Tab-separated table of C-alpha atoms and ligand atoms in Angstrom:
chain	number	residue	atom	x	y	z
A	1080	MET	CA	23.539	3.374	-0.663
A	1081	SER	CA	23.644	1.213	-4.389
A	1082	GLU	CA	20.983	0.733	-6.300
A	1083	PRO	CA	19.452	-2.417	-6.152
A	1084	ARG	CA	19.532	-5.233	-8.929
A	1085	TRP	CA	16.447	-4.711	-10.688
A	1086	ALA	CA	13.875	-7.371	-10.494
A	1087	PRO	CA	10.362	-7.877	-9.106
A	1088	VAL	CA	9.801	-8.290	-5.962
A	1089	ASP	CA	9.100	-11.340	-5.294
A	1090	SER	CA	5.824	-11.800	-3.721
A	1091	ALA	CA	5.337	-15.143	-3.415
A	1092	ALA	CA	5.454	-15.388	0.789
A	1093	VAL	CA	1.782	-15.675	1.540
A	1094	VAL	CA	0.688	-14.795	5.299
A	1095	THR	CA	1.212	-18.182	7.846
A	1096	ASP	CA	2.233	-19.452	10.838
A	1097	SER	CA	-0.041	-16.917	12.829
A	1098	PRO	CA	-3.251	-18.389	14.689
A	1099	HIS	CA	-4.960	-15.905	15.808
A	1100	TRP	CA	-3.956	-12.781	13.475
A	1101	VAL	CA	-2.192	-10.990	11.150
A	1102	ALA	CA	-1.392	-7.486	9.958
A	1103	LEU	CA	-2.357	-5.941	6.868
A	1104	LEU	CA	-0.946	-2.422	5.981
A	1105	ASP	CA	-1.227	0.506	3.333
A	1106	PHE	CA	1.540	1.553	2.093
A	1107	ASP	CA	1.326	5.188	0.647
A	1108	GLY	CA	0.093	7.453	3.010
A	1109	THR	CA	-0.093	5.043	6.067
A	1110	ILE	CA	3.309	4.285	6.123
A	1111	SER	CA	4.786	6.544	3.623
A	1112	HIS	CA	4.169	10.004	4.134
A	1113	GLN	CA	3.158	10.612	0.710
A	1114	ASP	CA	1.662	9.135	-2.222
A	1115	VAL	CA	4.435	7.546	-4.648
A	1116	THR	CA	2.739	7.471	-7.615
A	1117	ASP	CA	1.584	10.572	-7.568
A	1118	GLY	CA	5.055	12.717	-6.634
A	1119	LEU	CA	6.398	10.554	-9.402
A	1120	LEU	CA	3.295	11.774	-11.778
A	1121	ARG	CA	3.937	14.986	-10.909
A	1122	ARG	CA	7.745	14.873	-11.682
A	1123	PHE	CA	7.799	12.754	-14.612
A	1124	GLY	CA	4.161	12.769	-15.979
A	1125	ARG	CA	3.333	13.746	-19.987
A	1126	PRO	CA	0.492	15.910	-20.038
A	1127	GLY	CA	-2.778	14.411	-19.744
A	1128	TRP	CA	-2.542	12.146	-16.950
A	1129	GLN	CA	-4.409	14.344	-14.793
A	1130	THR	CA	-7.270	13.718	-16.429
A	1131	ILE	CA	-7.055	9.962	-16.245
A	1132	GLU	CA	-6.884	11.014	-12.189
A	1133	GLN	CA	-10.218	13.565	-12.513
A	1134	GLN	CA	-12.225	10.251	-14.235
A	1135	TRP	CA	-10.953	8.454	-11.132
A	1136	GLU	CA	-11.915	10.315	-8.327
A	1137	GLU	CA	-15.171	11.094	-10.388
A	1138	GLY	CA	-15.639	7.176	-10.006
A	1139	LEU	CA	-15.943	6.721	-13.780
A	1140	ILE	CA	-12.583	4.469	-13.876
A	1141	GLY	CA	-11.552	1.957	-11.574
A	1142	SER	CA	-7.937	1.826	-10.349
A	1143	ARG	CA	-6.550	-0.367	-12.414
A	1144	GLU	CA	-7.729	1.155	-15.654
A	1145	CYS	CA	-6.258	4.684	-14.117
A	1146	MET	CA	-2.750	4.208	-13.300
A	1147	THR	CA	-2.367	1.539	-16.110
A	1148	ARG	CA	-3.112	4.630	-18.469
A	1149	GLN	CA	-0.978	6.444	-16.080
A	1150	ILE	CA	2.492	4.827	-15.505
A	1151	ALA	CA	2.177	4.758	-19.702
A	1152	MET	CA	2.522	8.625	-19.625
A	1153	LEU	CA	5.748	8.358	-17.697
A	1154	ASP	CA	8.380	9.041	-19.128
A	1155	MET	CA	11.406	8.914	-16.441
A	1156	THR	CA	14.372	6.612	-16.510
A	1157	LEU	CA	15.553	3.896	-13.814
A	1158	PRO	CA	18.036	6.440	-12.018
A	1159	GLN	CA	14.994	9.457	-12.150
A	1160	PHE	CA	12.799	6.668	-10.524
A	1161	TYR	CA	15.379	6.003	-7.859
A	1162	ASP	CA	16.227	9.773	-7.329
A	1163	HIS	CA	12.857	10.414	-6.367
A	1164	LEU	CA	11.828	7.086	-4.144
A	1165	SER	CA	14.938	8.741	-2.254
A	1166	SER	CA	12.855	11.812	-1.200
A	1167	VAL	CA	9.868	9.603	0.378
A	1168	THR	CA	9.807	9.520	4.250
A	1169	LEU	CA	7.587	7.548	6.466
A	1170	ASP	CA	6.158	7.844	9.013
A	1171	PRO	CA	8.742	7.557	11.982
A	1172	SER	CA	6.775	5.639	14.952
A	1173	PHE	CA	6.269	2.388	11.606
A	1174	THR	CA	9.196	1.180	13.369
A	1175	ALA	CA	7.617	1.143	17.089
A	1176	PHE	CA	4.663	-0.777	15.145
A	1177	LEU	CA	6.986	-3.174	13.990
A	1178	ASP	CA	8.571	-3.645	17.423
A	1179	VAL	CA	5.091	-4.611	19.009
A	1180	VAL	CA	3.310	-6.537	16.415
A	1181	SER	CA	7.274	-8.759	16.216
A	1182	ALA	CA	6.660	-9.048	19.486
A	1183	ARG	CA	3.062	-10.663	19.554
A	1184	ASN	CA	3.745	-12.699	16.766
A	1185	ILE	CA	1.642	-10.778	14.282
A	1186	PRO	CA	2.821	-11.161	10.950
A	1187	VAL	CA	2.696	-8.125	8.757
A	1188	THR	CA	1.161	-8.434	5.094
A	1189	ILE	CA	1.387	-4.942	2.795
A	1190	LEU	CA	-0.999	-5.324	0.755
A	1191	SER	CA	-0.567	-1.742	-1.868
A	1192	ASP	CA	-2.712	-0.378	-5.015
A	1193	GLY	CA	1.015	1.090	-5.689
A	1194	LEU	CA	4.383	0.095	-6.889
A	1195	ALA	CA	5.747	-2.579	-5.058
A	1196	GLN	CA	9.557	-2.284	-6.608
A	1197	ALA	CA	9.116	1.259	-4.918
A	1198	ILE	CA	8.284	-0.102	-1.582
A	1199	ALA	CA	10.773	-2.584	-1.532
A	1200	PHE	CA	13.191	-0.277	-2.290
A	1201	ILE	CA	11.452	2.662	0.108
A	1202	LEU	CA	11.786	0.495	3.026
A	1203	GLN	CA	15.008	-0.700	2.383
A	1204	ARG	CA	16.713	2.809	2.707
A	1205	HIS	CA	15.378	2.675	5.949
A	1206	GLY	CA	16.307	-0.417	7.459
A	1207	ILE	CA	13.452	-2.754	6.921
A	1208	SER	CA	13.410	-5.541	5.043
A	1209	GLY	CA	11.351	-9.202	5.074
A	1210	LEU	CA	7.880	-7.794	4.312
A	1211	PRO	CA	6.125	-9.699	2.155
A	1212	ILE	CA	4.753	-6.594	-0.316
A	1213	TYR	CA	1.411	-7.297	-2.749
A	1214	ALA	CA	1.082	-4.451	-5.144
A	1215	ASN	CA	1.334	-3.842	-8.643
A	1216	GLN	CA	4.825	-4.395	-10.496
A	1217	ILE	CA	6.178	-1.772	-13.036
A	1218	GLU	CA	8.486	-2.451	-15.860
A	1219	LEU	CA	10.479	-0.582	-17.694
A	1220	GLN	CA	10.558	-0.582	-21.256
A	1221	GLY	CA	13.383	0.929	-23.295
A	1222	GLU	CA	14.616	3.728	-21.733
A	1223	SER	CA	11.815	5.656	-19.764
A	1224	SER	CA	8.674	4.383	-20.672
A	1225	TRP	CA	6.915	1.866	-18.402
A	1226	HIS	CA	4.224	-0.833	-18.691
A	1227	LEU	CA	2.139	-1.230	-15.569
A	1228	ARG	CA	1.147	-4.836	-14.159
A	1229	THR	CA	-1.680	-6.280	-11.709
A	1230	PRO	CA	-1.205	-9.492	-10.746
A	1231	TYR	CA	-3.405	-9.326	-8.685
A	1232	ALA	CA	-6.514	-7.491	-10.093
A	1233	ARG	CA	-9.563	-9.742	-10.354
A	1234	PRO	CA	-11.909	-9.368	-12.475
A	1235	GLU	CA	-15.030	-9.528	-10.278
A	1236	CYS	CA	-13.970	-7.018	-8.627
A	1237	GLY	CA	-16.452	-4.066	-7.576
A	1238	PRO	CA	-14.305	-0.529	-7.285
A	1239	ALA	CA	-12.236	-1.800	-10.565
A	1240	SER	CA	-9.185	-1.818	-8.190
A	1241	ALA	CA	-5.644	-2.659	-9.794
A	1242	HIS	CA	-4.956	-4.290	-6.525
A	1243	CYS	CA	-8.274	-6.393	-5.657
A	1244	LYS	CA	-7.541	-5.902	-1.892
A	1245	CYS	CA	-11.008	-7.170	-0.943
A	1246	SER	CA	-10.129	-10.511	-1.714
A	1247	GLN	CA	-6.786	-10.235	0.621
A	1248	LEU	CA	-8.283	-11.812	2.873
A	1249	PRO	CA	-6.094	-14.963	5.107
A	1250	SER	CA	-8.227	-17.449	5.811
A	1251	SER	CA	-11.430	-17.615	8.220
A	1252	ARG	CA	-9.304	-19.082	11.340
A	1253	ARG	CA	-6.746	-15.954	11.228
A	1254	ARG	CA	-7.752	-12.413	12.426
A	1255	THR	CA	-7.060	-9.443	10.667
A	1256	LEU	CA	-6.383	-6.076	12.285
A	1257	TYR	CA	-5.847	-3.164	9.279
A	1258	VAL	CA	-4.542	0.137	8.826
A	1259	GLY	CA	-5.037	2.259	5.825
A	1260	ASP	CA	-6.104	5.449	4.865
A	1261	GLY	CA	-7.843	6.112	1.481
A	1262	ALA	CA	-9.800	4.678	-1.508
A	1263	SER	CA	-7.900	1.362	-2.011
A	1264	ASP	CA	-8.605	0.587	1.633
A	1265	PHE	CA	-12.283	0.890	1.255
A	1266	CYS	CA	-13.117	-2.807	0.370
A	1267	VAL	CA	-11.432	-4.646	2.072
A	1268	ALA	CA	-11.656	-1.971	5.996
A	1269	GLY	CA	-15.272	-3.426	5.720
A	1270	LYS	CA	-13.861	-7.253	6.075
A	1271	ALA	CA	-11.100	-6.673	8.920
A	1272	ASP	CA	-11.692	-7.836	12.645
A	1273	LEU	CA	-10.090	-4.273	13.893
A	1274	VAL	CA	-9.437	-1.242	11.598
A	1275	PHE	CA	-7.199	1.721	12.162
A	1276	ALA	CA	-8.312	4.464	9.522
A	1277	LYS	CA	-7.134	8.075	8.697
A	1278	GLY	CA	-7.904	10.246	5.885
A	1279	ARG	CA	-10.282	9.265	3.535
A	1280	LEU	CA	-10.858	5.995	5.189
A	1281	ALA	CA	-12.084	7.219	8.808
A	1282	ASP	CA	-14.292	9.616	6.951
A	1283	TYR	CA	-15.911	6.287	4.799
A	1284	CYS	CA	-15.326	4.015	7.798
A	1285	LYS	CA	-17.375	7.047	9.892
A	1286	ALA	CA	-19.807	7.306	6.229
A	1287	GLN	CA	-20.587	3.802	6.203
A	1288	GLY	CA	-20.876	2.410	9.932
A	1289	ILE	CA	-17.568	0.195	10.371
A	1290	ALA	CA	-16.332	-0.104	13.488
A	1291	HIS	CA	-12.901	1.532	13.568
A	1292	HIS	CA	-10.107	2.992	14.996
A	1293	PRO	CA	-9.440	7.068	14.115
A	1294	ILE	CA	-5.716	7.467	14.169
A	1295	HIS	CA	-2.961	10.342	13.100
A	1296	ASP	CA	-0.306	7.971	13.061
A	1297	PHE	CA	1.360	4.788	13.663
A	1298	ASN	CA	2.200	5.708	17.458
A	1299	ASP	CA	-2.050	5.468	17.845
A	1300	VAL	CA	-1.994	2.334	16.771
A	1301	VAL	CA	1.010	1.264	18.779
A	1302	VAL	CA	-1.005	3.015	21.820
A	1303	HIS	CA	-4.137	1.505	21.385
A	1304	LEU	CA	-2.297	-2.216	21.458
A	1305	ALA	CA	-0.303	-1.494	24.158
A	1306	GLN	CA	-3.993	-1.433	26.268
A	1307	VAL	CA	-5.890	-4.384	24.215
A	1308	ASP	CA	-4.953	-7.230	24.290
A	1309	VAL	CA	-5.782	-8.728	20.741
A	1310	ALA	CA	-6.818	-11.881	21.170
A	1311	THR	CA	-9.318	-10.827	23.615
A	1312	VAL	CA	-10.336	-8.417	20.546
A	1313	PRO	CA	-14.336	-9.327	20.087
B	2427	MG	MG1	-2.804	4.982	1.473
B	2428	ZN	ZN1	-11.706	-5.651	-5.336
């Protein structure tokens, strides 16, 4: 397919029109099998990005500082960027999930601590379009250097995330279904009404006593939603 015109993703669309529920979804490791930023760093990162990753894993820095410094260490042309994105695969049951929530008029929004342009490209490549994407943005500078923008960072964010998902919950009239897998989902999972968790997020929810449904993939979410009327979830 032809490459899309290079432009920031329009994230202006706000979750609206559902009287009861919204679905908020993590992307990397939840909708996609691979973590996009990790993959880009492994292929195109200049030496030293692993040290920064280590500091993040030890809790010494938040994802905002971690990703800002790591994205600046990429040595990657635009064709290399798209080439890598073309290798990312999606949970095959994600489209079934989209069908289920669409049939229930539950709007879907992606909340990602990854890269908006990458998510839009990968989804489009898999025939999925029109989902609002809230995520960090990257800008190409020159031939092969990149800069991270974090329009959804918040100074008050406890974990100092690049994208402060904690502050992205919709207005109190709406209830939130959340699906995620990792550390970027910790703060929002404690505030959502119905949590589907895998990976580190499931471990975290269990340790913190946060009510959640452990899942392997979106098929587990589909099966669960077929059994319950979300309108009756307490
Ligand atoms: Mg994730
Ligand atoms: Zn936050």
